[in-house]
XYZ file of C-alpha atoms in Angstrom:
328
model
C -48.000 5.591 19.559
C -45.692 8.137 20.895
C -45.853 6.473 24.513
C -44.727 3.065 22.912
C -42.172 4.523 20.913
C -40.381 6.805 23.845
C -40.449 3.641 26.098
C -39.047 1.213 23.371
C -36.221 4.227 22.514
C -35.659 3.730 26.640
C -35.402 0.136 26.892
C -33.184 -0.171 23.760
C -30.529 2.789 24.087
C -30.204 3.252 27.661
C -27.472 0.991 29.011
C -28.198 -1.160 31.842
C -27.413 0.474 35.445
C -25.048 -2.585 36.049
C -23.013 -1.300 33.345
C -22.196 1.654 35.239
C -20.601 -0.217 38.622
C -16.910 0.199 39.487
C -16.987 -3.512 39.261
C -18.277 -3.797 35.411
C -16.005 -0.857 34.477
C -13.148 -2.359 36.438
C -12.389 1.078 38.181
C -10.614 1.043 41.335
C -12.891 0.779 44.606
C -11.542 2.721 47.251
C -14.557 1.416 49.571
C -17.995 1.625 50.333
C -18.641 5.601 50.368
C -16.407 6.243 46.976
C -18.476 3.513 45.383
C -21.616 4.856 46.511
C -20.967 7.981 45.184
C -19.682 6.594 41.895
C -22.724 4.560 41.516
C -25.206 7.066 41.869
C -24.015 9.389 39.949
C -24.097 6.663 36.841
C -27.656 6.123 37.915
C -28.770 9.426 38.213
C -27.081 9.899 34.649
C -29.128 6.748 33.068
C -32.604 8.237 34.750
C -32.329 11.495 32.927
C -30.933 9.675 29.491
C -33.853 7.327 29.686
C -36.522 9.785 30.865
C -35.287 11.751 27.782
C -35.302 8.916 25.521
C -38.860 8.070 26.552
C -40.735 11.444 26.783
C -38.602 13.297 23.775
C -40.039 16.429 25.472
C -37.639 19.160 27.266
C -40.276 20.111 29.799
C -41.540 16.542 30.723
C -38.407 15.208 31.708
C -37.631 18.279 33.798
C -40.754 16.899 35.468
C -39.680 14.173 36.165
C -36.190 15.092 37.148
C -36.145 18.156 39.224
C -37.259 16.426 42.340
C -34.005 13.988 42.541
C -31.757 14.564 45.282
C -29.941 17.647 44.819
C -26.428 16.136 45.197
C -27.166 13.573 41.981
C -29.817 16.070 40.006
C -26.995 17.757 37.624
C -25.779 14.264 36.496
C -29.170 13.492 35.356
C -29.898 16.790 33.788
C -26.441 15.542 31.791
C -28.305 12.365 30.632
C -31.295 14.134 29.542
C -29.255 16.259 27.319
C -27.369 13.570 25.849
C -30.900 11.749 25.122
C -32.870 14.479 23.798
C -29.697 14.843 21.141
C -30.648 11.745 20.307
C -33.841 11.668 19.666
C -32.967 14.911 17.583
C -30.415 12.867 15.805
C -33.022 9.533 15.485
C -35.901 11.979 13.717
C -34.304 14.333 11.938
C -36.401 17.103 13.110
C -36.852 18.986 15.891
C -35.018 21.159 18.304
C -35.648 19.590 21.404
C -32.125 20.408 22.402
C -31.970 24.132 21.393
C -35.039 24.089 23.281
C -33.499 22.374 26.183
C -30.631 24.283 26.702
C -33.030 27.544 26.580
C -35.405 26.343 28.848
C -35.074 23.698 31.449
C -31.714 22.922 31.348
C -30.897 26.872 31.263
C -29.792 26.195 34.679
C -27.475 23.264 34.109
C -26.431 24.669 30.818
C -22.521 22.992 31.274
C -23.662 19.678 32.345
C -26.147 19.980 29.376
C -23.381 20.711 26.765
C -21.336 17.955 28.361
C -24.211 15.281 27.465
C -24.191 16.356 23.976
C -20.936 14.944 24.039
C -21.934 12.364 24.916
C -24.400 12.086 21.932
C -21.701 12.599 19.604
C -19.460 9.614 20.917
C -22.830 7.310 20.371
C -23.224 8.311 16.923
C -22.570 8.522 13.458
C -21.021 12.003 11.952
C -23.584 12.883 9.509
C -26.079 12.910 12.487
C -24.264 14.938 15.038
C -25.975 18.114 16.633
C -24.467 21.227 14.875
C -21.818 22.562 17.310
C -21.826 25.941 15.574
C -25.457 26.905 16.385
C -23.614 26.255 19.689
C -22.411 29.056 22.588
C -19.209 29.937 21.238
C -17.740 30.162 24.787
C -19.291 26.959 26.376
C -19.279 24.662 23.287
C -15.780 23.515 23.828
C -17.432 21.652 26.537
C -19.072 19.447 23.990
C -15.677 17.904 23.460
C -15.204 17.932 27.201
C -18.291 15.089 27.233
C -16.756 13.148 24.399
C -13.364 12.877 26.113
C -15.258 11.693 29.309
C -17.300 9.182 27.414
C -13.969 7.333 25.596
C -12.448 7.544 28.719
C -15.470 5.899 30.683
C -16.240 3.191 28.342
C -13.199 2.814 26.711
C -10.563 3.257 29.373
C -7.872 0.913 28.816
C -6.757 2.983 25.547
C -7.805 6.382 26.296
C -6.602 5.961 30.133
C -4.242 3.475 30.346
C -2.400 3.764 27.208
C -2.696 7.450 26.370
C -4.697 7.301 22.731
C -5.368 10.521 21.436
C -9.036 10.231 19.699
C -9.418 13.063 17.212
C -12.333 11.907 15.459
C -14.349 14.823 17.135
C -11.844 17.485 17.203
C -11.827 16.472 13.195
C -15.899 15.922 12.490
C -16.653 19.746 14.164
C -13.742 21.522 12.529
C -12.584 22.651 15.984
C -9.172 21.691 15.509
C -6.135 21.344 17.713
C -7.688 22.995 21.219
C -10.696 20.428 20.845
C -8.076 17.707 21.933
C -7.307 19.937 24.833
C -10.749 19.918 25.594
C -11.202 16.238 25.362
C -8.452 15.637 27.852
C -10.172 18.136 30.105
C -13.461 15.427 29.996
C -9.958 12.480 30.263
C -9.757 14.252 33.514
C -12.992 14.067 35.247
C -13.141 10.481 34.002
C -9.769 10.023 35.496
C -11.939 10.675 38.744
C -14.257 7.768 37.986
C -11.625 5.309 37.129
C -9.782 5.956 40.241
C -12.420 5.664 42.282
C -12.271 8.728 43.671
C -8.569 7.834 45.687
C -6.114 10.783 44.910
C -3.336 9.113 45.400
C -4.889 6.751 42.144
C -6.132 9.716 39.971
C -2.513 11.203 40.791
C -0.763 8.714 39.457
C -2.860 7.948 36.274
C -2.470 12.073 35.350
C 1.513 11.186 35.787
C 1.400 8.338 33.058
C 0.248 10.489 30.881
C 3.170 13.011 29.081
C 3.628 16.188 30.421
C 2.052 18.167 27.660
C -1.620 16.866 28.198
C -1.501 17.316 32.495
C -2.169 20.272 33.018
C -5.908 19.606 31.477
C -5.841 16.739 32.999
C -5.824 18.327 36.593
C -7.725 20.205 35.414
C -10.811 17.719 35.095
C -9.551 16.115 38.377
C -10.513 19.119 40.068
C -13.664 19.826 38.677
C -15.131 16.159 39.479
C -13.406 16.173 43.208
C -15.490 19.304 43.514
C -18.556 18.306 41.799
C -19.059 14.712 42.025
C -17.606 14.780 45.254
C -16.135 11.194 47.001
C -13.450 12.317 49.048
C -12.807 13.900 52.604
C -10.528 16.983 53.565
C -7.091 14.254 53.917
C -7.868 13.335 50.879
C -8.268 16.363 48.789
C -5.495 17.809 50.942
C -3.342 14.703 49.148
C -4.321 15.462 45.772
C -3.425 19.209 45.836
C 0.127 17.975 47.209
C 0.290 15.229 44.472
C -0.332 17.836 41.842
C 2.505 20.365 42.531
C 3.031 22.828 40.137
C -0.633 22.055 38.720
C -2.399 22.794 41.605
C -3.588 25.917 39.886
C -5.273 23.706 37.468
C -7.036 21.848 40.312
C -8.052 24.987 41.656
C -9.283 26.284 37.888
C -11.658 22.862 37.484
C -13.147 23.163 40.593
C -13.786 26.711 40.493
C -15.562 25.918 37.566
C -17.330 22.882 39.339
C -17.998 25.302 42.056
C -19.967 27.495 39.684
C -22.006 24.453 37.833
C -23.410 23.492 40.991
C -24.372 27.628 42.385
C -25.830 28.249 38.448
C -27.885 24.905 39.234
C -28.811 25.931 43.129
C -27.262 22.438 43.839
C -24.835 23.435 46.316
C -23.858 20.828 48.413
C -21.396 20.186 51.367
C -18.895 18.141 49.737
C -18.280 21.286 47.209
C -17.731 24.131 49.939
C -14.698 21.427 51.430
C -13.137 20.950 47.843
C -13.020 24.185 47.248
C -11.775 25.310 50.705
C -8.714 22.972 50.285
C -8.173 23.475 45.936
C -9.221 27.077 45.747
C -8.632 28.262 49.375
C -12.144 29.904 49.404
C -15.611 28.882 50.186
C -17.317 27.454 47.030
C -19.472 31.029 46.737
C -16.747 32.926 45.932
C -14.699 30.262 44.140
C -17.800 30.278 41.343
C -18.153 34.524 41.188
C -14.165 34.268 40.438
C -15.159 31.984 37.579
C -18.411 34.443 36.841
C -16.555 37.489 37.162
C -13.467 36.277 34.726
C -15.205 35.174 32.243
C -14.722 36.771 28.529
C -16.932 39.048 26.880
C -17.623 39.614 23.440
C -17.292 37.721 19.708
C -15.535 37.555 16.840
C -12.585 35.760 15.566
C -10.330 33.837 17.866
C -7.274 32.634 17.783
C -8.192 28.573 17.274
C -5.035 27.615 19.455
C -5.651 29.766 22.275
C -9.787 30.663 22.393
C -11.554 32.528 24.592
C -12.904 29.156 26.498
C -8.887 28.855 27.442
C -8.251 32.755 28.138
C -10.701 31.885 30.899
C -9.395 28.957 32.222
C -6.230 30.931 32.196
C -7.293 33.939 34.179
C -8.884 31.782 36.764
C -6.014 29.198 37.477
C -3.808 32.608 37.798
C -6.033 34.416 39.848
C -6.637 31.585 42.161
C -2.861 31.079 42.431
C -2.170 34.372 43.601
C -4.489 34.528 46.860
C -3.130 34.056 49.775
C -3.308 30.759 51.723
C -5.263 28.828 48.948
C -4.459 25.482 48.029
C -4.297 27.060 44.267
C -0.468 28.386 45.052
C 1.441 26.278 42.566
């Protein structure tokens, strides 16, 4: 019975991989490579959603998914997350999340929290995951996936006409900084909808005012860096494009640089968008994340919290070494 039930959960929740084509989402198509790219990330991202969906177990799907190819296997590990909240969500039991994020996806603990976000955007408050059993640190990264997801699906008013969607920032109590952290996921969407052409991301950042950039780059740089999708020129482009937020590049894609390492999923594509946004290999552009980041609990200050401290000290440390592409 549980067999038929995990595959009917699969065939009736998981979207159809047509529905994650630049065509479909009317994203810009740069060309054959970009699209590629694109394409197989939203694939590898449905596999590990409906692998989830169907098993409901934390250690069978990471059966099933740690033999993908390591340049797509964190996007999957993403979708299993996002399913297994889910199922939490659908049976009102369980901890197959907790258990998750302790276990098997351990290793891909940011692209984890990311897919809970995910969850959230797909359903109703009174059955969202409880972000305070959450890492206080990484859990702003829940909102981070729920920015992504309205800006995926959604993207004519959270891309194209700048609408500011505080229902999560609102449900989890997290306040102002969860917006923040939402545009940060607006950002690595921004990625996706430009189809990976920096001269398109660029200019979709600039529509947006001033205030909210800065995160934006932010995401920018960590999907160049961990998605991947374009060459040296190209990254070389979007640094220039970015001027005095260049730091913020660097600052996302030091932390995409460390998502990948935490994972062992280093791939080529990483090591050249870090060389050209953090002037370093992608090695030590994660330990600078690893090494910076904050200790310790306790109260915060909810406009400034230790999650942005860190973002802080990176995108300053990064803009102070020589010949890096992190110099504002």
């Amino acid at each position: 019975m549980a067999s038929v039930i995990g595959a009917l959960r699969r065939r009736i929740i998981t979207p159809k991989t047509t529905e994650t084509t630049l065509e479909t989402r009317g994203f810009h198509d740069k060309g054959p490579a970009g699209r590629d790219v694109l394409e197989t990330v939203g694939k590898s991202f449905l596999t590990g959603l409906g692998d989830a969906l169907e098993t409901g177990s934390p250690e069978h799907v990471d059966d099933r998914l740690r033999a993908l190819p390591t340049r797509y296997r964190g996007f999957a590990y993403e979708g299993a997350a996002m399913g297994l909240a889910l199922v939490d969500a659908m049976s009102l039991r369980g901890d197959r999340t907790g258990r998750f994020l302790s276990g098997a996806g351990a290793p891909h603990v940011y692209m984890a929290y990311v897919g809970i976000g995910w969850a959230m955007a797909r359903l109703p408050r009174p059955l969202w995951p409880d972000t305070g059993r959450l890492d206080p640190l990484l859990r702003w990264l829940v909102h981070d996936g729920y920015g992504f997801h309205q800006a995926y699906f959604r993207t004519r008013d959270h891309v194209h006409r700048q609408v500011v969607d505080d229902r999560a920032a609102r449900g989890t109590g997290d306040g102002a900084y969860a917006l923040r952290a939402a545009d940060q996921g607006i950002g690595r969407a921004v990625w996706f909808v430009a189809g990976t052409d920096p001269e398109r991301a660029a200019d979709l950042v600039e529509a947006f005012p001033e205030s909210r950039r800065a995160d934006l780059y932010s995401g920018v740089g960590l999907a160049a860096t961990y998605a991947g999708g374009a060459d040296e020129a190209e990254l070389c482009r979007l640094r220039e494009r970015a001027g005095a937020h260049a730091r913020h590049l660097a600052q996302g894609s030091s932390f995409g640089a460390e998502a990948r390492i935490r994972a062992g999923l280093l791939v080529p594509h990483t090591e050249t968008a870090t060389a050209v946004l953090c002037g370093t290999d992608a090695e030590k552009a994660a330990r600078t994340s690893r090494d910076l980041r904050p200790e310790g609990a306790g109260p915060e200050d909810p406009a400034r919290p230790r999650y942005e401290e860190w973002r802080v000290r990176v995108a300053d440390e990064l803009a102070l070494r020589d010949g890096g592409g992190a110099r504002p």
